[in-house]
Amino acid sequence: MKKYDYLIVGAGLFGAVFAHEAKKAGKKCIVIDKRNHTGGNIYCECIDGINVHIYGAHIFHTDNKEVWDYVNSLVPFNRYTNCPVANFEGKLYNLPFNMNTFYALWGVTTPEEAKAKIKEQRAEYANITPTNLEEQALSLCGKDIYQRLIKGYTEKQWGRSAQELPAFIIKRLPFRFTFDNNYFNDAYQGIPIGGYNKLIDALLDGIEVITDTNYFDDRNKWDNIAENMLFTGCIDEFFDYKCGELEYRSLRFEHKQVDTDNFQGNAVVNYTERQIPYTRVIEHKHFEFGTQPTSVITYEYPDSFSQGKEPYYPINDERNTSIMNKYKELAAQLNNVLFGRRLAQYTYADMDDTIAAALELCKKTFNSKI
């Protein structure tokens, strides 16, 4: 008889939800994480009284009432609404593309005028069959929106020319013909009051957690400590890369304390020029309507991925999809190991989808109603 029912590798959102529900189901769990903190990429660090999103901006949004009720049963959320702004050559444009954006671009003041302008812009590319991202975007929105708000940002994000990127990356571009700057259409949106650490702490309350501990440093020990395992790390690393290494894009962050109470007037400002190396600047106090006398900002830079860097965005091309399918086959052969979270499933997932997936796995695993 082993000491624990479940070893959970990774103290991020997926692992924390699973641990929480496993404990409720009467299972004895231990959670380990190679970082020196819990929470994964939603971890916050308090600097000058401001909860700083160390791994980039995280705004919780969902249209899933079950998930919204679940997180609010653990910690109350505020009413933050995500309204990012794009800066191109010093001029500001609202996102997503809405009437405020169209007015800034063309001076149009009615939806009819905006629709006519977009139709005019698209007409030049109506007869092309898009073979790359640039052609796809131009056929969807025309040159003004593409050149000012899409091209540079996308090329920075992926580290390649838009003409070298596949067309399927942009399937559609939503246009909103109202003066509404709310980025998300979801019914529920906000930030945990006091930061995301409050949410993770509530999920992991009463559960044994060990940080600064890499599963792969003593794999034999951890494989024999529990009857079952939930693994939330990179699936290719779990299988010793026997089917090949999966590719990612990474990010790096430069945090800076500034001696002003309001640096940019908004939580998120995107920089869409190719020449500016960062993609956005985050001012964290605005996530929680802070009134501190100083501020903390973060410059977010796209980065190539290599071992030792954090994998953020999977590159879901034909090669990587083929490799991942082989790992899925290997994973299906293991009876006592579960795989979850974006790294173990080689996918990008919003927080609400991560929680929903974790809860669904718990229902199947513990035959419970949540």
mmCIF file of N, CA and C in Angstrom, residues 31-95:
data_model
loop_
_atom_site.group_PDB
_atom_site.id
_atom_site.type_symbol
_atom_site.label_atom_id
_atom_site.label_comp_id
_atom_site.label_asym_id
_atom_site.label_seq_id
_atom_site.Cartn_x
_atom_site.Cartn_y
_atom_site.Cartn_z
ATOM 1 N N VAL A 31 1.044 17.196 -3.855
ATOM 2 C CA VAL A 31 1.272 18.014 -5.051
ATOM 3 C C VAL A 31 2.722 18.483 -5.043
ATOM 4 N N ILE A 32 3.416 18.313 -6.170
ATOM 5 C CA ILE A 32 4.783 18.827 -6.290
ATOM 6 C C ILE A 32 4.866 19.759 -7.497
ATOM 7 N N ASP A 33 5.775 20.710 -7.408
ATOM 8 C CA ASP A 33 5.975 21.645 -8.519
ATOM 9 C C ASP A 33 7.437 22.056 -8.568
ATOM 10 N N LYS A 34 7.977 22.133 -9.771
ATOM 11 C CA LYS A 34 9.402 22.473 -9.915
ATOM 12 C C LYS A 34 9.685 23.943 -9.628
ATOM 13 N N ARG A 35 8.676 24.791 -9.709
ATOM 14 C CA ARG A 35 8.867 26.205 -9.391
ATOM 15 C C ARG A 35 8.884 26.399 -7.871
ATOM 16 N N ASN A 36 9.239 27.600 -7.464
ATOM 17 C CA ASN A 36 9.298 27.877 -6.027
ATOM 18 C C ASN A 36 7.981 28.434 -5.504
ATOM 19 N N HIS A 37 6.910 28.246 -6.255
ATOM 20 C CA HIS A 37 5.589 28.738 -5.857
ATOM 21 C C HIS A 37 4.522 27.860 -6.488
ATOM 22 N N THR A 38 3.321 27.981 -5.974
ATOM 23 C CA THR A 38 2.168 27.322 -6.577
ATOM 24 C C THR A 38 1.511 28.276 -7.573
ATOM 25 N N GLY A 39 0.512 27.769 -8.291
ATOM 26 C CA GLY A 39 -0.279 28.632 -9.173
ATOM 27 C C GLY A 39 0.116 28.609 -10.628
ATOM 28 N N GLY A 40 1.269 28.012 -10.955
ATOM 29 C CA GLY A 40 1.681 28.001 -12.352
ATOM 30 C C GLY A 40 1.762 29.397 -12.920
ATOM 31 N N ASN A 41 1.206 29.582 -14.108
ATOM 32 C CA ASN A 41 1.327 30.867 -14.793
ATOM 33 C C ASN A 41 0.360 31.930 -14.294
ATOM 34 N N ILE A 42 -0.551 31.579 -13.368
ATOM 35 C CA ILE A 42 -1.431 32.621 -12.826
ATOM 36 C C ILE A 42 -0.903 33.149 -11.492
ATOM 37 N N TYR A 43 0.282 32.731 -11.126
ATOM 38 C CA TYR A 43 0.896 33.192 -9.877
ATOM 39 C C TYR A 43 1.085 34.709 -9.891
ATOM 40 N N CYS A 44 0.783 35.338 -8.755
ATOM 41 C CA CYS A 44 0.987 36.777 -8.592
ATOM 42 C C CYS A 44 2.000 37.041 -7.484
ATOM 43 N N GLU A 45 2.737 38.109 -7.636
ATOM 44 C CA GLU A 45 3.691 38.537 -6.614
ATOM 45 C C GLU A 45 3.305 39.945 -6.174
ATOM 46 N N CYS A 46 3.202 40.147 -4.886
ATOM 47 C CA CYS A 46 2.803 41.460 -4.372
ATOM 48 C C CYS A 46 4.010 42.391 -4.330
ATOM 49 N N ILE A 47 3.961 43.463 -5.115
ATOM 50 C CA ILE A 47 5.028 44.462 -5.173
ATOM 51 C C ILE A 47 4.400 45.832 -4.904
ATOM 52 N N ASP A 48 4.870 46.491 -3.869
ATOM 53 C CA ASP A 48 4.320 47.799 -3.489
ATOM 54 C C ASP A 48 2.798 47.758 -3.323
ATOM 55 N N GLY A 49 2.296 46.635 -2.800
ATOM 56 C CA GLY A 49 0.860 46.502 -2.578
ATOM 57 C C GLY A 49 0.056 46.181 -3.816
ATOM 58 N N ILE A 50 0.747 45.880 -4.920
ATOM 59 C CA ILE A 50 0.085 45.588 -6.194
ATOM 60 C C ILE A 50 0.303 44.117 -6.533
ATOM 61 N N ASN A 51 -0.768 43.406 -6.887
ATOM 62 C CA ASN A 51 -0.648 42.014 -7.298
ATOM 63 C C ASN A 51 -0.194 41.957 -8.753
ATOM 64 N N VAL A 52 1.075 41.595 -8.932
ATOM 65 C CA VAL A 52 1.690 41.594 -10.260
ATOM 66 C C VAL A 52 1.551 40.215 -10.886
ATOM 67 N N HIS A 53 0.974 40.156 -12.077
ATOM 68 C CA HIS A 53 0.827 38.908 -12.823
ATOM 69 C C HIS A 53 2.197 38.581 -13.440
ATOM 70 N N ILE A 54 2.968 37.773 -12.743
ATOM 71 C CA ILE A 54 4.371 37.550 -13.088
ATOM 72 C C ILE A 54 4.535 36.935 -14.475
ATOM 73 N N TYR A 55 3.589 36.112 -14.888
ATOM 74 C CA TYR A 55 3.697 35.430 -16.180
ATOM 75 C C TYR A 55 2.712 35.990 -17.209
ATOM 76 N N GLY A 56 2.456 37.265 -17.131
ATOM 77 C CA GLY A 56 1.591 37.892 -18.118
ATOM 78 C C GLY A 56 0.165 38.057 -17.627
ATOM 79 N N ALA A 57 -0.572 38.923 -18.298
ATOM 80 C CA ALA A 57 -1.937 39.271 -17.883
ATOM 81 C C ALA A 57 -2.859 38.057 -17.947
ATOM 82 N N HIS A 58 -3.614 37.846 -16.872
ATOM 83 C CA HIS A 58 -4.618 36.794 -16.837
ATOM 84 C C HIS A 58 -5.949 37.407 -16.403
ATOM 85 N N ILE A 59 -6.901 37.405 -17.316
ATOM 86 C CA ILE A 59 -8.229 37.933 -17.036
ATOM 87 C C ILE A 59 -9.210 36.779 -17.112
ATOM 88 N N PHE A 60 -9.892 36.518 -16.016
ATOM 89 C CA PHE A 60 -10.820 35.392 -15.997
ATOM 90 C C PHE A 60 -12.116 35.798 -16.687
ATOM 91 N N HIS A 61 -12.544 34.994 -17.648
ATOM 92 C CA HIS A 61 -13.799 35.251 -18.347
ATOM 93 C C HIS A 61 -14.397 33.919 -18.779
ATOM 94 N N THR A 62 -15.713 33.839 -18.739
ATOM 95 C CA THR A 62 -16.361 32.586 -19.098
ATOM 96 C C THR A 62 -17.843 32.808 -19.378
ATOM 97 N N ASP A 63 -18.424 31.940 -20.172
ATOM 98 C CA ASP A 63 -19.874 31.905 -20.314
ATOM 99 C C ASP A 63 -20.431 30.643 -19.655
ATOM 100 N N ASN A 64 -19.566 29.940 -18.913
ATOM 101 C CA ASN A 64 -19.933 28.710 -18.226
ATOM 102 C C ASN A 64 -20.304 29.051 -16.775
ATOM 103 N N LYS A 65 -21.598 29.066 -16.486
ATOM 104 C CA LYS A 65 -22.041 29.461 -15.139
ATOM 105 C C LYS A 65 -21.552 28.490 -14.075
ATOM 106 N N GLU A 66 -21.455 27.216 -14.407
ATOM 107 C CA GLU A 66 -20.962 26.230 -13.444
ATOM 108 C C GLU A 66 -19.542 26.580 -13.004
ATOM 109 N N VAL A 67 -18.696 26.938 -13.967
ATOM 110 C CA VAL A 67 -17.315 27.302 -13.651
ATOM 111 C C VAL A 67 -17.267 28.616 -12.871
ATOM 112 N N TRP A 68 -18.077 29.587 -13.280
ATOM 113 C CA TRP A 68 -18.107 30.882 -12.590
ATOM 114 C C TRP A 68 -18.553 30.718 -11.136
ATOM 115 N N ASP A 69 -19.578 29.925 -10.917
ATOM 116 C CA ASP A 69 -20.048 29.683 -9.551
ATOM 117 C C ASP A 69 -18.991 28.931 -8.743
ATOM 118 N N TYR A 70 -18.290 28.033 -9.399
ATOM 119 C CA TYR A 70 -17.259 27.236 -8.719
ATOM 120 C C TYR A 70 -16.150 28.140 -8.180
ATOM 121 N N VAL A 71 -15.596 29.010 -9.022
ATOM 122 C CA VAL A 71 -14.482 29.849 -8.572
ATOM 123 C C VAL A 71 -14.947 30.884 -7.554
ATOM 124 N N ASN A 72 -16.169 31.383 -7.721
ATOM 125 C CA ASN A 72 -16.676 32.372 -6.770
ATOM 126 C C ASN A 72 -17.051 31.756 -5.427
ATOM 127 N N SER A 73 -17.227 30.442 -5.387
ATOM 128 C CA SER A 73 -17.448 29.775 -4.108
ATOM 129 C C SER A 73 -16.152 29.684 -3.309
ATOM 130 N N LEU A 74 -15.036 29.880 -3.981
ATOM 131 C CA LEU A 74 -13.720 29.803 -3.344
ATOM 132 C C LEU A 74 -13.172 31.173 -2.983
ATOM 133 N N VAL A 75 -13.402 32.152 -3.839
ATOM 134 C CA VAL A 75 -12.911 33.508 -3.611
ATOM 135 C C VAL A 75 -13.782 34.477 -4.411
ATOM 136 N N PRO A 76 -14.149 35.630 -3.846
ATOM 137 C CA PRO A 76 -14.961 36.582 -4.611
ATOM 138 C C PRO A 76 -14.146 37.246 -5.723
ATOM 139 N N PHE A 77 -14.816 37.548 -6.813
ATOM 140 C CA PHE A 77 -14.203 38.203 -7.968
ATOM 141 C C PHE A 77 -14.697 39.638 -8.073
ATOM 142 N N ASN A 78 -13.839 40.503 -8.618
ATOM 143 C CA ASN A 78 -14.258 41.886 -8.838
ATOM 144 C C ASN A 78 -14.935 42.025 -10.196
ATOM 145 N N ARG A 79 -15.213 43.251 -10.596
ATOM 146 C CA ARG A 79 -15.963 43.506 -11.831
ATOM 147 C C ARG A 79 -15.044 43.978 -12.972
ATOM 148 N N TYR A 80 -13.753 43.633 -12.931
ATOM 149 C CA TYR A 80 -12.839 44.091 -13.976
ATOM 150 C C TYR A 80 -13.335 43.661 -15.361
ATOM 151 N N THR A 81 -13.292 44.589 -16.306
ATOM 152 C CA THR A 81 -13.659 44.328 -17.696
ATOM 153 C C THR A 81 -12.455 44.607 -18.581
ATOM 154 N N ASN A 82 -12.096 43.646 -19.410
ATOM 155 C CA ASN A 82 -10.911 43.787 -20.250
ATOM 156 C C ASN A 82 -11.201 44.659 -21.468
ATOM 157 N N CYS A 83 -10.527 45.810 -21.545
ATOM 158 C CA CYS A 83 -10.690 46.742 -22.667
ATOM 159 C C CYS A 83 -9.304 47.161 -23.153
ATOM 160 N N PRO A 84 -8.573 46.271 -23.831
ATOM 161 C CA PRO A 84 -7.226 46.612 -24.262
ATOM 162 C C PRO A 84 -7.213 47.689 -25.335
ATOM 163 N N VAL A 85 -6.079 48.366 -25.419
ATOM 164 C CA VAL A 85 -5.872 49.420 -26.404
ATOM 165 C C VAL A 85 -4.641 49.062 -27.226
ATOM 166 N N ALA A 86 -4.690 49.345 -28.526
ATOM 167 C CA ALA A 86 -3.543 49.114 -29.400
ATOM 168 C C ALA A 86 -2.869 50.439 -29.723
ATOM 169 N N ASN A 87 -1.540 50.461 -29.656
ATOM 170 C CA ASN A 87 -0.749 51.637 -29.991
ATOM 171 C C ASN A 87 0.015 51.351 -31.274
ATOM 172 N N PHE A 88 -0.275 52.112 -32.310
ATOM 173 C CA PHE A 88 0.468 52.005 -33.569
ATOM 174 C C PHE A 88 0.994 53.379 -33.933
ATOM 175 N N GLU A 89 2.315 53.524 -33.897
ATOM 176 C CA GLU A 89 2.985 54.786 -34.220
ATOM 177 C C GLU A 89 2.424 55.945 -33.393
ATOM 178 N N GLY A 90 2.123 55.653 -32.123
ATOM 179 C CA GLY A 90 1.683 56.693 -31.205
ATOM 180 C C GLY A 90 0.201 56.989 -31.227
ATOM 181 N N LYS A 91 -0.534 56.368 -32.148
ATOM 182 C CA LYS A 91 -1.977 56.560 -32.193
ATOM 183 C C LYS A 91 -2.658 55.362 -31.554
ATOM 184 N N LEU A 92 -3.738 55.615 -30.808
ATOM 185 C CA LEU A 92 -4.402 54.566 -30.053
ATOM 186 C C LEU A 92 -5.686 54.107 -30.732
ATOM 187 N N TYR A 93 -5.893 52.782 -30.673
ATOM 188 C CA TYR A 93 -7.077 52.162 -31.263
ATOM 189 C C TYR A 93 -7.667 51.176 -30.256
ATOM 190 N N ASN A 94 -8.990 51.184 -30.138
ATOM 191 C CA ASN A 94 -9.644 50.255 -29.222
ATOM 192 C C ASN A 94 -9.723 48.849 -29.812
ATOM 193 N N LEU A 95 -9.627 47.865 -28.941
ATOM 194 C CA LEU A 95 -9.800 46.468 -29.306
ATOM 195 C C LEU A 95 -10.909 45.887 -28.438
#
